[in-house]
Amino acid sequence: MIEDKQKKEQELLEQIRDSLENVETRCRDNLLEIPEWDVSLRMELAGLEDRSAVLVYFLNSPKWDRELFECSAGLGQDQESAIGMAQGSFLFGMLDGVRAMSEGERIGEIQSEFVGSAHKWDVYQSNLVGMGEMPEETDAQVLWKLLREEVVKRLGNQRLCYIKVYCAKNGEDITGECRINDVTVPALGQMVEDYARGWKTKSFGSQKQFFFLCQQEETYTPYPHTQEEVACAVQTALRLYQQCLSQADDRRYLSLLEEELKDSSLVEELHAFLPELCAENAFPAVHCGETVGIACRGTQTTVYKSQLASYYWISWALGEALQGDFPNGLFSALVSASAMYHAVSQAKEKGADLAGEGGSLSVCFSFSDRYVLR
């Protein structure tokens, strides 16, 4: 069964290779290399039923600071047509945007600001992939024009930022989704949903499009760690937290962590973010929103989580750890150290069930004078 799956994945990669006319490619070991773009691609057949298929794609380049991820689903008359639908959606969507970025076909330039510095970005887009009944006149940049100002607010100092937009309308059933670096942004999703609600269509229709923002070299300051290194730092932090917990000596935790990581700012972020992220898992009904407060050197700054270089990398690595053999005692200790836990506990003392009934919280992190926001 595993061999059949790998054989099918290799076959689908070869189909992608065949579709890239006049572009040099190499296909080996379930990896498609595109030297001309300096991009490599692998894919997995994540789900397959009689009339549906789910394909996931991972793209990497030494020019980027993150791996690109796309999950593409297809429905069809049979299994093969469902696979073809999912594969086509990827080819004409994300991969077309990567091609445009690699070949320098930008649609414009934007400027953002983070930590007092200006950041300039080249903007690229994929095809606007539509299915079913579409609006009669659709500008290829309609979704970018809709979201541009809000996207700019959420940019930090990344090398690359990618945005996925999907909307669909089927009668009164409306769907809108926007993801930045594969993280759902509800406020932008609502804007996309409102846009789709205005379609003068009578039957099902959907649109999907990708945007890629590549920061120009003149304004980019490389982050000192890769995503993999941050993931290793999370593992180190969890190991040392557990060690100090078992020795009843939590005062040594930060000093031990700094000895190993040699980065005081990352240490402070791990110390602050890990408890809150565990609490978000423990209390899913409590909503913390997109922004956090950063208190440092006598001032408080509100930033989007997406602007912080490490936040979602730490979140991703913790999520991977929680799916494994995660000690219950460690999870409970981290949750109890969070501001969210104290807010839930205080609400309970006053007779309110914040954990069960839900609510919204604003979180502010206090950092030392040594901390560098990046």
PDB file of C-alpha atoms in Angstrom, residues 185-334:
ATOM      1  CA  VAL A 185      -6.669  35.635   9.637  1.00  0.00           C
ATOM      2  CA  PRO A 186     -10.394  35.872  10.550  1.00  0.00           C
ATOM      3  CA  ALA A 187     -10.682  39.638   9.987  1.00  0.00           C
ATOM      4  CA  LEU A 188      -9.403  39.328   6.414  1.00  0.00           C
ATOM      5  CA  GLY A 189     -11.503  36.225   5.879  1.00  0.00           C
ATOM      6  CA  GLN A 190     -14.584  38.267   6.775  1.00  0.00           C
ATOM      7  CA  MET A 191     -13.638  40.854   4.143  1.00  0.00           C
ATOM      8  CA  VAL A 192     -13.367  38.113   1.539  1.00  0.00           C
ATOM      9  CA  GLU A 193     -16.704  36.642   2.634  1.00  0.00           C
ATOM     10  CA  ASP A 194     -18.377  40.045   2.276  1.00  0.00           C
ATOM     11  CA  TYR A 195     -16.894  40.361  -1.213  1.00  0.00           C
ATOM     12  CA  ALA A 196     -18.324  36.983  -2.272  1.00  0.00           C
ATOM     13  CA  ARG A 197     -21.708  37.867  -0.797  1.00  0.00           C
ATOM     14  CA  GLY A 198     -21.994  40.590  -3.409  1.00  0.00           C
ATOM     15  CA  TRP A 199     -21.726  38.195  -6.372  1.00  0.00           C
ATOM     16  CA  LYS A 200     -24.797  38.260  -8.595  1.00  0.00           C
ATOM     17  CA  THR A 201     -24.634  34.501  -9.144  1.00  0.00           C
ATOM     18  CA  LYS A 202     -27.374  31.908  -8.854  1.00  0.00           C
ATOM     19  CA  SER A 203     -25.392  28.685  -8.461  1.00  0.00           C
ATOM     20  CA  PHE A 204     -22.114  27.573  -6.867  1.00  0.00           C
ATOM     21  CA  GLY A 205     -18.996  29.566  -7.652  1.00  0.00           C
ATOM     22  CA  SER A 206     -15.572  29.898  -6.010  1.00  0.00           C
ATOM     23  CA  GLN A 207     -12.322  31.801  -6.424  1.00  0.00           C
ATOM     24  CA  LYS A 208      -8.830  31.077  -5.127  1.00  0.00           C
ATOM     25  CA  GLN A 209      -5.693  33.144  -5.493  1.00  0.00           C
ATOM     26  CA  PHE A 210      -2.202  33.437  -4.016  1.00  0.00           C
ATOM     27  CA  PHE A 211      -0.074  36.520  -3.426  1.00  0.00           C
ATOM     28  CA  PHE A 212       3.651  36.512  -2.711  1.00  0.00           C
ATOM     29  CA  LEU A 213       5.436  39.431  -1.056  1.00  0.00           C
ATOM     30  CA  CYS A 214       9.209  39.367  -1.350  1.00  0.00           C
ATOM     31  CA  GLN A 215      11.100  41.937   0.705  1.00  0.00           C
ATOM     32  CA  GLN A 216      13.737  43.881  -1.175  1.00  0.00           C
ATOM     33  CA  GLU A 217      17.342  43.326  -0.117  1.00  0.00           C
ATOM     34  CA  GLU A 218      17.895  46.984   0.799  1.00  0.00           C
ATOM     35  CA  THR A 219      15.382  46.845   3.676  1.00  0.00           C
ATOM     36  CA  TYR A 220      15.725  43.217   4.784  1.00  0.00           C
ATOM     37  CA  THR A 221      17.622  42.261   7.942  1.00  0.00           C
ATOM     38  CA  PRO A 222      17.973  38.455   8.141  1.00  0.00           C
ATOM     39  CA  TYR A 223      16.617  36.809  11.273  1.00  0.00           C
ATOM     40  CA  PRO A 224      19.450  34.936  13.049  1.00  0.00           C
ATOM     41  CA  HIS A 225      17.596  31.598  13.161  1.00  0.00           C
ATOM     42  CA  THR A 226      15.873  29.324  10.672  1.00  0.00           C
ATOM     43  CA  GLN A 227      12.492  27.738  11.342  1.00  0.00           C
ATOM     44  CA  GLU A 228      14.232  24.437  12.075  1.00  0.00           C
ATOM     45  CA  GLU A 229      16.542  26.128  14.582  1.00  0.00           C
ATOM     46  CA  VAL A 230      13.592  27.745  16.344  1.00  0.00           C
ATOM     47  CA  ALA A 231      11.893  24.334  16.474  1.00  0.00           C
ATOM     48  CA  CYS A 232      15.023  22.895  18.117  1.00  0.00           C
ATOM     49  CA  ALA A 233      15.016  25.815  20.560  1.00  0.00           C
ATOM     50  CA  VAL A 234      11.420  24.958  21.500  1.00  0.00           C
ATOM     51  CA  GLN A 235      12.443  21.361  22.199  1.00  0.00           C
ATOM     52  CA  THR A 236      15.321  22.619  24.335  1.00  0.00           C
ATOM     53  CA  ALA A 237      13.030  24.961  26.256  1.00  0.00           C
ATOM     54  CA  LEU A 238      10.529  22.175  26.947  1.00  0.00           C
ATOM     55  CA  ARG A 239      13.280  19.788  28.048  1.00  0.00           C
ATOM     56  CA  LEU A 240      14.810  22.309  30.446  1.00  0.00           C
ATOM     57  CA  TYR A 241      11.406  23.390  31.786  1.00  0.00           C
ATOM     58  CA  GLN A 242      10.609  19.743  32.559  1.00  0.00           C
ATOM     59  CA  GLN A 243      14.025  19.260  34.124  1.00  0.00           C
ATOM     60  CA  CYS A 244      13.683  22.283  36.399  1.00  0.00           C
ATOM     61  CA  LEU A 245      10.094  21.302  37.184  1.00  0.00           C
ATOM     62  CA  SER A 246      11.155  17.843  38.359  1.00  0.00           C
ATOM     63  CA  GLN A 247      13.970  19.359  40.431  1.00  0.00           C
ATOM     64  CA  ALA A 248      11.631  21.983  41.926  1.00  0.00           C
ATOM     65  CA  ASP A 249      14.090  24.661  40.829  1.00  0.00           C
ATOM     66  CA  ASP A 250      12.325  26.821  38.254  1.00  0.00           C
ATOM     67  CA  ARG A 251      14.645  29.739  39.013  1.00  0.00           C
ATOM     68  CA  ARG A 252      17.414  28.049  36.993  1.00  0.00           C
ATOM     69  CA  TYR A 253      15.285  27.642  33.865  1.00  0.00           C
ATOM     70  CA  LEU A 254      16.056  30.931  32.146  1.00  0.00           C
ATOM     71  CA  SER A 255      19.782  30.844  32.899  1.00  0.00           C
ATOM     72  CA  LEU A 256      20.076  27.265  31.611  1.00  0.00           C
ATOM     73  CA  LEU A 257      18.104  28.131  28.488  1.00  0.00           C
ATOM     74  CA  GLU A 258      20.263  31.159  27.740  1.00  0.00           C
ATOM     75  CA  GLU A 259      23.421  29.090  28.223  1.00  0.00           C
ATOM     76  CA  GLU A 260      22.238  26.702  25.519  1.00  0.00           C
ATOM     77  CA  LEU A 261      20.645  29.134  23.043  1.00  0.00           C
ATOM     78  CA  LYS A 262      23.008  32.125  23.357  1.00  0.00           C
ATOM     79  CA  ASP A 263      20.157  34.462  22.341  1.00  0.00           C
ATOM     80  CA  SER A 264      18.517  36.350  25.192  1.00  0.00           C
ATOM     81  CA  SER A 265      15.687  37.736  23.024  1.00  0.00           C
ATOM     82  CA  LEU A 266      14.643  34.286  21.820  1.00  0.00           C
ATOM     83  CA  VAL A 267      14.887  33.000  25.391  1.00  0.00           C
ATOM     84  CA  GLU A 268      12.503  35.697  26.611  1.00  0.00           C
ATOM     85  CA  GLU A 269      10.083  34.951  23.772  1.00  0.00           C
ATOM     86  CA  LEU A 270      10.069  31.232  24.537  1.00  0.00           C
ATOM     87  CA  HIS A 271       9.518  31.988  28.214  1.00  0.00           C
ATOM     88  CA  ALA A 272       6.606  34.300  27.380  1.00  0.00           C
ATOM     89  CA  PHE A 273       4.959  32.610  24.413  1.00  0.00           C
ATOM     90  CA  LEU A 274       5.029  28.904  25.342  1.00  0.00           C
ATOM     91  CA  PRO A 275       2.717  29.187  28.396  1.00  0.00           C
ATOM     92  CA  GLU A 276       0.187  31.290  26.456  1.00  0.00           C
ATOM     93  CA  LEU A 277       0.229  28.936  23.482  1.00  0.00           C
ATOM     94  CA  CYS A 278      -0.354  25.959  25.781  1.00  0.00           C
ATOM     95  CA  ALA A 279      -3.215  27.860  27.433  1.00  0.00           C
ATOM     96  CA  GLU A 280      -4.784  28.506  24.016  1.00  0.00           C
ATOM     97  CA  ASN A 281      -4.840  24.731  23.550  1.00  0.00           C
ATOM     98  CA  ALA A 282      -6.284  24.208  27.027  1.00  0.00           C
ATOM     99  CA  PHE A 283      -8.990  26.898  26.660  1.00  0.00           C
ATOM    100  CA  PRO A 284     -10.011  26.929  22.978  1.00  0.00           C
ATOM    101  CA  ALA A 285     -13.156  28.972  23.723  1.00  0.00           C
ATOM    102  CA  VAL A 286     -11.048  31.941  24.836  1.00  0.00           C
ATOM    103  CA  HIS A 287     -10.038  34.157  21.924  1.00  0.00           C
ATOM    104  CA  CYS A 288      -6.799  36.165  22.087  1.00  0.00           C
ATOM    105  CA  GLY A 289      -6.897  37.884  18.718  1.00  0.00           C
ATOM    106  CA  GLU A 290      -4.164  38.770  16.272  1.00  0.00           C
ATOM    107  CA  THR A 291      -2.275  41.330  18.339  1.00  0.00           C
ATOM    108  CA  VAL A 292      -0.194  41.312  21.503  1.00  0.00           C
ATOM    109  CA  GLY A 293       1.322  44.026  23.623  1.00  0.00           C
ATOM    110  CA  ILE A 294       5.094  44.207  24.041  1.00  0.00           C
ATOM    111  CA  ALA A 295       6.218  46.129  27.137  1.00  0.00           C
ATOM    112  CA  CYS A 296       9.913  46.980  27.138  1.00  0.00           C
ATOM    113  CA  ARG A 297      12.079  49.903  28.303  1.00  0.00           C
ATOM    114  CA  GLY A 298       9.112  51.714  29.797  1.00  0.00           C
ATOM    115  CA  THR A 299       6.969  51.678  26.663  1.00  0.00           C
ATOM    116  CA  GLN A 300       4.291  49.349  25.317  1.00  0.00           C
ATOM    117  CA  THR A 301       3.951  48.523  21.633  1.00  0.00           C
ATOM    118  CA  THR A 302       1.044  46.657  20.058  1.00  0.00           C
ATOM    119  CA  VAL A 303       2.078  44.378  17.213  1.00  0.00           C
ATOM    120  CA  TYR A 304       0.446  41.700  15.113  1.00  0.00           C
ATOM    121  CA  LYS A 305       1.640  38.199  15.938  1.00  0.00           C
ATOM    122  CA  SER A 306       2.382  37.760  12.233  1.00  0.00           C
ATOM    123  CA  GLN A 307       4.966  40.566  12.491  1.00  0.00           C
ATOM    124  CA  LEU A 308       7.053  38.711  15.072  1.00  0.00           C
ATOM    125  CA  ALA A 309       9.656  36.530  13.393  1.00  0.00           C
ATOM    126  CA  SER A 310       9.485  33.712  15.934  1.00  0.00           C
ATOM    127  CA  TYR A 311       5.861  33.624  17.133  1.00  0.00           C
ATOM    128  CA  TYR A 312       4.249  31.280  14.635  1.00  0.00           C
ATOM    129  CA  TRP A 313       7.405  29.186  14.312  1.00  0.00           C
ATOM    130  CA  ILE A 314       7.238  28.611  18.074  1.00  0.00           C
ATOM    131  CA  SER A 315       3.516  27.896  17.784  1.00  0.00           C
ATOM    132  CA  TRP A 316       4.094  25.380  14.983  1.00  0.00           C
ATOM    133  CA  ALA A 317       6.900  23.588  16.857  1.00  0.00           C
ATOM    134  CA  LEU A 318       4.812  23.391  20.041  1.00  0.00           C
ATOM    135  CA  GLY A 319       1.896  21.978  18.040  1.00  0.00           C
ATOM    136  CA  GLU A 320       4.178  19.248  16.678  1.00  0.00           C
ATOM    137  CA  ALA A 321       5.394  18.478  20.200  1.00  0.00           C
ATOM    138  CA  LEU A 322       1.857  18.290  21.595  1.00  0.00           C
ATOM    139  CA  GLN A 323       0.994  15.616  19.042  1.00  0.00           C
ATOM    140  CA  GLY A 324       3.744  13.407  20.451  1.00  0.00           C
ATOM    141  CA  ASP A 325       4.465  12.034  23.914  1.00  0.00           C
ATOM    142  CA  PHE A 326       4.014  15.306  25.819  1.00  0.00           C
ATOM    143  CA  PRO A 327       4.162  14.971  29.640  1.00  0.00           C
ATOM    144  CA  ASN A 328       0.876  15.937  31.282  1.00  0.00           C
ATOM    145  CA  GLY A 329       2.695  17.532  34.175  1.00  0.00           C
ATOM    146  CA  LEU A 330       4.705  19.763  31.841  1.00  0.00           C
ATOM    147  CA  PHE A 331       1.606  20.867  29.946  1.00  0.00           C
ATOM    148  CA  SER A 332      -0.257  21.678  33.163  1.00  0.00           C
ATOM    149  CA  ALA A 333       2.716  23.614  34.541  1.00  0.00           C
ATOM    150  CA  LEU A 334       3.023  25.694  31.390  1.00  0.00           C
TER     151      LEU A 334
END
